[in-house]
Structures are given as C-alpha cells and as structure tokens.
Short mmCIF file of C-alpha atoms (C1' of nucleotides) in Angstrom, two decimals:
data_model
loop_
_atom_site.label_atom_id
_atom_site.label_comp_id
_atom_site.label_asym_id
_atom_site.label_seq_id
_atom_site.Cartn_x
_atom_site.Cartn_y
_atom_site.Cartn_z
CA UNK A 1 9.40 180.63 21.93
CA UNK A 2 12.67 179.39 22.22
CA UNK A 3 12.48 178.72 18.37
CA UNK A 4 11.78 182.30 17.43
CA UNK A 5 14.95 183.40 20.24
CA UNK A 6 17.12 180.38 18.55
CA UNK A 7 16.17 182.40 15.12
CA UNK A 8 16.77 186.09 16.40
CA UNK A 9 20.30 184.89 17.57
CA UNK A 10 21.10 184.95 13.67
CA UNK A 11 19.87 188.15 12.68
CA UNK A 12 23.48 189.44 12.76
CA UNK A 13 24.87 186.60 10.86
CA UNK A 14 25.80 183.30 10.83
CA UNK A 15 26.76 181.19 13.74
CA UNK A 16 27.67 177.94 14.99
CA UNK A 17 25.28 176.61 18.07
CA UNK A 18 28.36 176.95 20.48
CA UNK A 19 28.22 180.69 19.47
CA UNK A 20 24.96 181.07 19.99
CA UNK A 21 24.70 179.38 23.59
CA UNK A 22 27.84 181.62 24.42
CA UNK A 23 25.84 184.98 22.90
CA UNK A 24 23.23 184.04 25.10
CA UNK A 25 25.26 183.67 27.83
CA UNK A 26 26.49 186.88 28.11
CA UNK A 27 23.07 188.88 26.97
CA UNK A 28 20.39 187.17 27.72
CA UNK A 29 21.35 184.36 30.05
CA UNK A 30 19.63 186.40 33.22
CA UNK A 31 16.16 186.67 31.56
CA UNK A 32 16.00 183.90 28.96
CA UNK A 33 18.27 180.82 28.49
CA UNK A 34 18.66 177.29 27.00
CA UNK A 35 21.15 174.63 26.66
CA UNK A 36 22.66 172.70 23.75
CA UNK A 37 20.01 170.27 24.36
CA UNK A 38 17.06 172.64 23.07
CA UNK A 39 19.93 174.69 20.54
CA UNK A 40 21.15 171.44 18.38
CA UNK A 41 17.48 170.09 18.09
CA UNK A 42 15.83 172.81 17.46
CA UNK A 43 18.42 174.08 14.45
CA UNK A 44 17.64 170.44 13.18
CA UNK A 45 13.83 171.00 13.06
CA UNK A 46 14.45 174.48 11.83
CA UNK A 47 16.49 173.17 8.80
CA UNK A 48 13.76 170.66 8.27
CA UNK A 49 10.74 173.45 8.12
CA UNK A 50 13.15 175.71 5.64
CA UNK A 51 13.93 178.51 7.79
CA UNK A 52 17.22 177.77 9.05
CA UNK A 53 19.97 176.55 6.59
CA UNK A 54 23.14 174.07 7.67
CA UNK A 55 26.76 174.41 5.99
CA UNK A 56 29.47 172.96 6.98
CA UNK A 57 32.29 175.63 7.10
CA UNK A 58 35.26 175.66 8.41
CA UNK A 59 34.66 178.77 11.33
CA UNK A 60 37.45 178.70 14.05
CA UNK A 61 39.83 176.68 12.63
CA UNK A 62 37.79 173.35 12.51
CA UNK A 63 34.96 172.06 10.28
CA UNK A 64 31.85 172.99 11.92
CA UNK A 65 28.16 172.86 11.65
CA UNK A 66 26.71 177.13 11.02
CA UNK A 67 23.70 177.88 10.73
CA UNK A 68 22.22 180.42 8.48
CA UNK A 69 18.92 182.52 8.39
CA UNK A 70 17.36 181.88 5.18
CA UNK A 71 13.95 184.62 4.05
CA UNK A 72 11.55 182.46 5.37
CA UNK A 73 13.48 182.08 8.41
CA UNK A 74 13.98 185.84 9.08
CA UNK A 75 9.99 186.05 8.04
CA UNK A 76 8.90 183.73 10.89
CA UNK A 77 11.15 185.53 13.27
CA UNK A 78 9.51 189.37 12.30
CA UNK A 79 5.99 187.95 12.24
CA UNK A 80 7.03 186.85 15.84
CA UNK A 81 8.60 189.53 17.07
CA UNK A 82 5.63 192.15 15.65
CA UNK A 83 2.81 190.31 17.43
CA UNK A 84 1.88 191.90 21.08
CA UNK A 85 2.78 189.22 23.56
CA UNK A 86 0.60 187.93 26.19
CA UNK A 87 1.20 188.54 30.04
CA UNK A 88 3.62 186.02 31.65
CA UNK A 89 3.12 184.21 34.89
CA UNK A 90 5.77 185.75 37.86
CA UNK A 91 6.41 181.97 38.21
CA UNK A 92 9.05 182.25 41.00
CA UNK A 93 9.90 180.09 43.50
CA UNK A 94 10.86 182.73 46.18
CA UNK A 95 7.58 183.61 46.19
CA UNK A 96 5.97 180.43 46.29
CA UNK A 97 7.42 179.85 49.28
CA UNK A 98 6.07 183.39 50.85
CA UNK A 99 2.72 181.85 50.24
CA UNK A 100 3.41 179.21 52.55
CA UNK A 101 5.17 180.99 55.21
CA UNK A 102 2.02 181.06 57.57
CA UNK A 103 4.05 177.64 58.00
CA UNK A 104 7.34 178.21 58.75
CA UNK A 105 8.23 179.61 62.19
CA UNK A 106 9.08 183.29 62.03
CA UNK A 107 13.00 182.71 62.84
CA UNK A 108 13.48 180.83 59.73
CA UNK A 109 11.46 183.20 58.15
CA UNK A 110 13.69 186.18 58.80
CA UNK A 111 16.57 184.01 57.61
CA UNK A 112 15.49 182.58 54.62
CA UNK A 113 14.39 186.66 53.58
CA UNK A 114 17.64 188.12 54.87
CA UNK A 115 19.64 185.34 52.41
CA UNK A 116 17.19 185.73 49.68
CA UNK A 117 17.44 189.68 49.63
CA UNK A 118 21.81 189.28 50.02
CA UNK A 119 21.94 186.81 47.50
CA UNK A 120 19.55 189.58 45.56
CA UNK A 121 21.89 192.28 46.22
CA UNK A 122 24.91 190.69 45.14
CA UNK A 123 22.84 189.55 41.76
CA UNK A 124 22.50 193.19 41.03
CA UNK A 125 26.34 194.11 41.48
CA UNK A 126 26.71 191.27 39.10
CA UNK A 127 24.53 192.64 36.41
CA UNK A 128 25.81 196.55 36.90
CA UNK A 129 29.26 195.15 36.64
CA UNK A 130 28.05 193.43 33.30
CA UNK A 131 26.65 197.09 31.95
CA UNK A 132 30.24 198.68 32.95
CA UNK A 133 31.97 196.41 30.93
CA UNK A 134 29.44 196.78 28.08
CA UNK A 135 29.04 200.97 28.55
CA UNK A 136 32.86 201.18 26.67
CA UNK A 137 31.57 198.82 23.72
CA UNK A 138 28.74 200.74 21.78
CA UNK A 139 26.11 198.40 22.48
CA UNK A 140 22.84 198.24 20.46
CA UNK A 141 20.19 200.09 22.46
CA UNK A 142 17.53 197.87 22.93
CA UNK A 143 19.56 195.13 24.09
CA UNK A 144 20.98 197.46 26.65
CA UNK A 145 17.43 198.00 27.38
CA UNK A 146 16.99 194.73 28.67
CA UNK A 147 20.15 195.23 30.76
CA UNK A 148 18.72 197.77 32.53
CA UNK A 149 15.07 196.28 33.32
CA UNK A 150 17.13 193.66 34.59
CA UNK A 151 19.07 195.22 37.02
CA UNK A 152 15.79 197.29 38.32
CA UNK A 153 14.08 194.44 37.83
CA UNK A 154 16.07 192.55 40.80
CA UNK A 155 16.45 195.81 42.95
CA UNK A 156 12.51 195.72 42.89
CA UNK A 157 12.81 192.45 43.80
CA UNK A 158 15.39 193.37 46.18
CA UNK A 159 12.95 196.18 48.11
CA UNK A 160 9.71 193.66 48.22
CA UNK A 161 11.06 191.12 49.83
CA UNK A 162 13.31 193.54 52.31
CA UNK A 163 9.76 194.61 53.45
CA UNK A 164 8.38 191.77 54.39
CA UNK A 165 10.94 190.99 56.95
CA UNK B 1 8.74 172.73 42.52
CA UNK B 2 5.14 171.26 41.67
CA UNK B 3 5.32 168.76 43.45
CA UNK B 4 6.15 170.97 46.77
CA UNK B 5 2.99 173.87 45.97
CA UNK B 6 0.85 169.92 45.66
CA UNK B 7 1.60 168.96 49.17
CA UNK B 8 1.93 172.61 50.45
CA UNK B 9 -2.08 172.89 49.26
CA UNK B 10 -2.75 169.82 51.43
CA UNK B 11 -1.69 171.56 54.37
CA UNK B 12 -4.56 172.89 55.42
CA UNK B 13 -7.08 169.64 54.68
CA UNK B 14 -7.10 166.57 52.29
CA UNK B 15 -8.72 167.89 48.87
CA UNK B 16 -9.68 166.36 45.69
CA UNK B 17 -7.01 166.87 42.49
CA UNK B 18 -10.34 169.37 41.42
CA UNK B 19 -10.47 171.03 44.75
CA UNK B 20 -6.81 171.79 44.80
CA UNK B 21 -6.76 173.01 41.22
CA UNK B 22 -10.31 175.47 42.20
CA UNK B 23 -7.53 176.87 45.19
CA UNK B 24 -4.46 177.67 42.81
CA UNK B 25 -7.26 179.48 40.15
CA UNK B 26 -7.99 181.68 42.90
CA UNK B 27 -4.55 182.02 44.66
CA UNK B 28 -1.48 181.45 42.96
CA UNK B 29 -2.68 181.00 39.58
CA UNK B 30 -0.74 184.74 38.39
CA UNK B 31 2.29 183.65 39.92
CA UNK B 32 2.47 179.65 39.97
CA UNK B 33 -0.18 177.26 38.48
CA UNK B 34 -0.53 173.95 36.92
CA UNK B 35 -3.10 171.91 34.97
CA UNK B 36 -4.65 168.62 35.92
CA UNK B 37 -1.88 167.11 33.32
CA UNK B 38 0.69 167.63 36.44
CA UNK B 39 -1.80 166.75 39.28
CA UNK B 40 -3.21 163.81 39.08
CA UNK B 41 0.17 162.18 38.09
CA UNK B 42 2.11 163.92 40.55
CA UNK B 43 -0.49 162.95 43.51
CA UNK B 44 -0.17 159.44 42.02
CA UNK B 45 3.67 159.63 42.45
CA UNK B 46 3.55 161.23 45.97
CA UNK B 47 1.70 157.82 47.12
CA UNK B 48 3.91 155.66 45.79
CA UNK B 49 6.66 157.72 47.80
CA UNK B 50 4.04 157.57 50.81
CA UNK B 51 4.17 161.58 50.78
CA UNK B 52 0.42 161.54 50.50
CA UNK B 53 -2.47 158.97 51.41
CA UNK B 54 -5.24 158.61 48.76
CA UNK B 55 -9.00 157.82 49.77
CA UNK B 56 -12.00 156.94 48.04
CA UNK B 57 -14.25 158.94 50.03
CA UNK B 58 -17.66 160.71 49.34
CA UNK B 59 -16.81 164.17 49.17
CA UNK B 60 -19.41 166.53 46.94
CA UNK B 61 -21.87 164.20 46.82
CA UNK B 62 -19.40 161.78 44.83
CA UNK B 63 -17.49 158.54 45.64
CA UNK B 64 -13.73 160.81 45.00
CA UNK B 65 -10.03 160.48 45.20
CA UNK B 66 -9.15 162.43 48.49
CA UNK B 67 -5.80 163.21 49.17
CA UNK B 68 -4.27 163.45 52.51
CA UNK B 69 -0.92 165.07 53.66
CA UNK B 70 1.14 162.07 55.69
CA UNK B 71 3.59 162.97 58.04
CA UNK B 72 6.54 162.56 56.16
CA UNK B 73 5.10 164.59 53.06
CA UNK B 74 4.46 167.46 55.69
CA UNK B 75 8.27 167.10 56.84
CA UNK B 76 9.28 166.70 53.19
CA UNK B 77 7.38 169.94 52.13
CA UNK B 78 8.44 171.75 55.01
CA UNK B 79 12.01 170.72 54.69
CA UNK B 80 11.50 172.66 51.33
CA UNK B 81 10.05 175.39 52.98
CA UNK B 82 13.03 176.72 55.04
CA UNK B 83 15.14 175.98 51.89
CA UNK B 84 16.48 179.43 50.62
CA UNK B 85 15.40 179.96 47.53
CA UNK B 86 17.29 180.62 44.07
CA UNK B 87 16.97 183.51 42.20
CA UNK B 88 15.00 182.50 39.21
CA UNK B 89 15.56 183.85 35.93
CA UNK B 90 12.61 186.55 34.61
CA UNK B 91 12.00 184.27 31.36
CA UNK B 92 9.19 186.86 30.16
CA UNK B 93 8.45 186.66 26.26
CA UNK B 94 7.98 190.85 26.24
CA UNK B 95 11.47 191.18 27.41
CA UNK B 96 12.58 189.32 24.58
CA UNK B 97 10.91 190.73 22.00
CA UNK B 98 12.33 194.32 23.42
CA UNK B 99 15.96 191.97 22.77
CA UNK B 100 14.97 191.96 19.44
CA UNK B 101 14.01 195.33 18.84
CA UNK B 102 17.40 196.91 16.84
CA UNK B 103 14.83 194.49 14.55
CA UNK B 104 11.25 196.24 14.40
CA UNK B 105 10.62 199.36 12.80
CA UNK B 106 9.94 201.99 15.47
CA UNK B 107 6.36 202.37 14.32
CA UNK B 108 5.08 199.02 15.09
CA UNK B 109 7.64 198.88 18.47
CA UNK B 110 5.53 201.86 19.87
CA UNK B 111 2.55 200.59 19.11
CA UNK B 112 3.19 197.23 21.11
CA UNK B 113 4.95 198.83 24.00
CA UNK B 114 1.40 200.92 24.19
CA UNK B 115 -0.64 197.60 23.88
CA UNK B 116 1.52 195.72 26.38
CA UNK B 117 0.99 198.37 29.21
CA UNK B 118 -2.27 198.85 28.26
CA UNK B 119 -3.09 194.95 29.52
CA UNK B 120 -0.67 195.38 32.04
CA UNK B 121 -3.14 198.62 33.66
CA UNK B 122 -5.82 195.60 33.17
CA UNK B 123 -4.47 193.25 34.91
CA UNK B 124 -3.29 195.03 37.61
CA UNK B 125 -7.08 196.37 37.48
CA UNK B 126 -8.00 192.77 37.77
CA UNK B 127 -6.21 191.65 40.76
CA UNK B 128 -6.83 194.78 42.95
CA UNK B 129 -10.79 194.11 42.30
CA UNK B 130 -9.60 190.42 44.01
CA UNK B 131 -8.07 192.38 46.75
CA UNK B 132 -10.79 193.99 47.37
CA UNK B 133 -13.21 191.08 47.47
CA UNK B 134 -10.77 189.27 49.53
CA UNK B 135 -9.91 191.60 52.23
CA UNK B 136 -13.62 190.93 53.64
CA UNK B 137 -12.97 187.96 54.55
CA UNK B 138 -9.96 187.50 56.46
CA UNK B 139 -6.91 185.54 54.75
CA UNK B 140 -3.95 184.50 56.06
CA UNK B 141 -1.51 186.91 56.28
CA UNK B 142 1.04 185.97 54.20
CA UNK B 143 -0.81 184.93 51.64
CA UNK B 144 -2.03 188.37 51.32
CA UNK B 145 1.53 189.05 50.99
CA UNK B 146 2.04 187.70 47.55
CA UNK B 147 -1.38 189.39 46.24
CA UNK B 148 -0.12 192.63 47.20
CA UNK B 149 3.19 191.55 45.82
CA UNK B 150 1.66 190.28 42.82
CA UNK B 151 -0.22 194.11 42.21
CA UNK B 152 3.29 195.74 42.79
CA UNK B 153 5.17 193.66 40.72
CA UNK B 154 2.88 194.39 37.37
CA UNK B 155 2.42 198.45 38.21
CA UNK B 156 6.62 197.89 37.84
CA UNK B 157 6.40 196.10 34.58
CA UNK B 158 3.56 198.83 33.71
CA UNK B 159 6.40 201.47 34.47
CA UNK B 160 9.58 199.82 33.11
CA UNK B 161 7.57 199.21 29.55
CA UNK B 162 5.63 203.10 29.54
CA UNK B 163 9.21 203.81 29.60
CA UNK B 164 10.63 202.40 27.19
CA UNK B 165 8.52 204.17 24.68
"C1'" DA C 1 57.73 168.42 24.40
"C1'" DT C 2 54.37 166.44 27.04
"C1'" DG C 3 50.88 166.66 30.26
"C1'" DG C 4 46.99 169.08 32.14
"C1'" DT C 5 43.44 172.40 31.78
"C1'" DT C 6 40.30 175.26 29.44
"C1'" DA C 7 37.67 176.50 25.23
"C1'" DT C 8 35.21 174.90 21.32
"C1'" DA C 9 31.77 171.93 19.48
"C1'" DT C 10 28.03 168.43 18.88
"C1'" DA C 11 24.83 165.17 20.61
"C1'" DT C 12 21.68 162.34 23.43
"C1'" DC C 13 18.86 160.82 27.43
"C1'" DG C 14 15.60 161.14 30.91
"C1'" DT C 15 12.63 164.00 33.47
"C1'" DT C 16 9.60 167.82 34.12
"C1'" DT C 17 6.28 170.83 32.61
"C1'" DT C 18 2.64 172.43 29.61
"C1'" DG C 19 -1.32 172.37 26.50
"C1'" DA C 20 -4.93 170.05 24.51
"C1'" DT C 21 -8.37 166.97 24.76
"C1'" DA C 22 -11.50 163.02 26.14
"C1'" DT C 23 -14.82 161.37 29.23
"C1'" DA C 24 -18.51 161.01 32.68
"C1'" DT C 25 -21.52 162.26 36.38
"C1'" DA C 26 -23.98 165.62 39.24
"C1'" DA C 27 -26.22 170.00 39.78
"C1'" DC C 28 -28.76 173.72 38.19
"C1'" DC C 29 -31.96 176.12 35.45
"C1'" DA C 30 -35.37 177.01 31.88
"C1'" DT D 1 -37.01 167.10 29.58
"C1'" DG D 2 -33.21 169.08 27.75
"C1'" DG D 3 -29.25 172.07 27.89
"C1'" DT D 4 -25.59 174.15 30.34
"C1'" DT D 5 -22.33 174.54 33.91
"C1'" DA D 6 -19.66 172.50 37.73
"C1'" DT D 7 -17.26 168.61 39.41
"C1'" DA D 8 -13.95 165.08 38.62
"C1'" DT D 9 -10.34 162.04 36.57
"C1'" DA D 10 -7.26 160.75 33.02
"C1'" DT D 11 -4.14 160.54 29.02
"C1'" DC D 12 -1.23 162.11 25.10
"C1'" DA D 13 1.94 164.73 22.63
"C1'" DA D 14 4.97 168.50 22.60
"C1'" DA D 15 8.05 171.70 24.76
"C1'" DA D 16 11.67 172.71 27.83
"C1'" DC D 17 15.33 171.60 31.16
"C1'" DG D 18 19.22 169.32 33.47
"C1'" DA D 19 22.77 166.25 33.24
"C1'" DT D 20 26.10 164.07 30.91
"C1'" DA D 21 29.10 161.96 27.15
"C1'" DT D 22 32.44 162.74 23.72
"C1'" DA D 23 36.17 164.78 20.98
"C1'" DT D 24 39.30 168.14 19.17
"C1'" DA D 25 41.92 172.40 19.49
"C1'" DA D 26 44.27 175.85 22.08
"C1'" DC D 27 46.86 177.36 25.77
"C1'" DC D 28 49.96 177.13 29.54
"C1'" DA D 29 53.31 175.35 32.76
"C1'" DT D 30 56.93 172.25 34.13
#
DNA sequence: ATGGTTATATATCGTTTTGATATATAACCA
DNA sequence: TGGTTATATATCAAAACGATATATAACCAT
C-alpha cells in the first residue's frame, strides 16, 4: 500500500524522495505516513519492476537521485486506486486501553480521558490551522477532502471519548 | 502494543495462545487483533522476561502450553494501562484512495464511494447483531464501551464517505 | 569570514507486525 | 470408518516502522 502511495506522490511530476517525504508531511502525514526507510527502498524495487524510473538530475542545486513515473508505473497506480478497498481495522491504542479499563481505578481513568480528549482538542486546532493556511492556496479538492474528514474525524474522536468520562 | 493486549488477555485467567486468539476474534478483533505469527513468539518472549509463566497443563482434554500472568507482567501491563495514550494516525487505505482522487474519473469515484458505504451499512449491521447477542449475557462494562464505540465509529465513516459523493 | 544551525538528501539496521502456510491431534457427525 | 471442523503450536518471508548515520548546501549571526 505504501508502494501504490510512494507511486501517487508522482502523479504531478517528478521528485526526489526528500520531496516526497516532505509532500507527505504536510498532506498526508495525519492519516498516512512513512519514513526514508520505506521511501529509498521502495523507489529501488520500483525501478527494478519498471514502474518507477531513476535519473540523476541536478534539482536544487545539487546532483540528486528523481524519480519518475514511467506508463506502467502510472498503470499500477490507476488499477490501484480504481479497485474498492476493503474495511480497515480502528487499530488504536486509545481504545485498546478502554477495553481494559475494568482495570484501572476510576481516578486514573478520568485522567488518562481528560488528557486524551485535550491532547484531542488541541490536534484539531492543529489541523484547522493547516486548512487556513491551505484555504488562500487553491488546493485540489479531493485532497482537501481528506483535510476535512480529518479534522471531523478527531472531533468525533474528541466527543466519544468526552462521554465516557 | 501487542505485547500489552497479550498480557492484558491474561488478566482474567491463564489461557492457551488458541484460547486467547478465540477471545480477540470475538472482542477486539475490529479494532486490534493479531495472528498466532505474533503470539506464540511474543508469549515465548514474555517468559524469558518472567512477564508470564508457561505450563504444560491438560487443558481441553490436551497436554497444552498454559500461560499465566506473573506479578510483575500484571504491574508491567498495568503500568501501561494508566499510560496516556498517543493519538494514532487514521492510516485507512479508503482515505487514501479519496487523496488520489484529482486522479479517477468521476464515474468510477462514485461508484466506489457507493460500494464502500454500502459494506460500511454491513458491517455496522454486523456488529450491532453482536450487540445484541451480547447484551444477554452480561459483559463488563467497559468492554461494552468499545463495541458501542466500535458501531459509532463506522455509522461516521458511513456518513463522512455518503458525503463525499 | 567563520562557526553554528537548519534544510536537503540518501542510506542502512534492527525490530515489530502481518500474512501465509505447515502440521498434528481431538471431537463431532454421517 | 471416513470426512470435516475445532483445537493447538510453530515457522517463514514480507511489509512496515523507528532510530540513526552521514554529508553537503544554505542561511544567519557574531
């Protein structure tokens, strides 16, 4: 999956891995995200299977490493993106621990959800300051999309877990 | 994290790597699971840290590996416990694609989006028919908790994705 | 101008996690 | 008696993640 994301990053052109871990940073760091340890491989094995082509070019003033979609490349990464995906696990931490609170004494309880639910609230401000800063750039509208699910996304988060205090 | 749901499911009586794996299928397996690939190793790791005692015992009629909680796995896995947790990123495969989709032609993006919250009714179908079944017998509270969290969290996705259509 | 910090860039290592698969016995049913 | 399902343990390869090393360029302050 990471493959196909590592692919979509160069539907708008070229770029060097740095570029792309910085693209991601910025867009989709709060939903998906992976460091230069999956990036630099993964390129690698791309090049290898044809879809991804190396040059070395010399792209902000030193000689660096891009990386190019080739056709079969931008093939792989529609075939992807067209198939329905499957329903992901909630996989979250925060609530693996709700599970087990039957054995935690109530105090800690409260305190562990009051911190949780700040540290939720201030998460939010942080991603509705991101879509202020992005609402002067015209942004392309799915990706703004995803902004947006984010930010309810943690508010529902937010009111859940404010409940069960 | 594993490791912590592995001694959290011995808190409430030594089990069998099978037994605690039959638990998880039927508990936490839409929001946390693992396969026996992570179990059996990790059990074997938590008795070399003397977090967990292992017994050959008859248990089901067969001479089995029972594990037991020791007391300083319980004070390990509840030092985790009153840990606040970190906000974990969403890392959902349907939000990416919806990253991607300046990139699919808006015939084939409707028809996912309709696909997608069509499983999404199912499986919120799914788990209410487990709420029903379980609120005969009575579970522990909190534990109920993340079931009803669990049927809330995918009528939101359900929402977010009719949406976005 | 030289020293320190930050930004750019690539790479590797070890650990964790996941998925697939092999194996064997006991229990159940036809 | 044979076939299927449930119980049980184990291993392997691949994927993903976190930490860390290294080096140059750019920028800023003294």
């Amino acid at each position: 999956m990471v493959e196909m994301m590592l692919l979509g990053f160069l539907m708008d052109g070229a770029k060097t891995g740095y570029e792309v871990k910085k693209y991601m940073e910025k867009s989709t760091h709060y939903f998906f995200n992976t460091g230069f340890s999956s990036i630099y491989p993964k390129y690698k094995k791309l090049e290898k299977e044809g879809r991804v082509r190396v040059s070395q070019e010399i792209k902000n003033g030193k000689l660096n490493k891009v990386y190019t979609l080739t056709p079969a490349g931008e093939e792989a990464f529609q075939e992807w993106l067209a198939v329905t995906p499957e329903i992901g696990r909630i996989r979250d931490e925060a609530l693996l621990k709700v599970f087990f609170f039957d054995h935690l004494e109530e105090k800690k309880r409260t305190e562990q959800l009051a911190a949780y639910t700040e540290a939720l609230r201030a998460h939010v401000n942080a991603l509705k300051a991101i879509r202020e800063r992005l609402s002067v750039h015209r942004i392309e509208p799915w990706k703004m999309t995803t902004l947006e699910f984010g930010i309810r996304y943690y508010e529902f988060l937010n009111q859940c877990f404010s409940e069960m205090a």
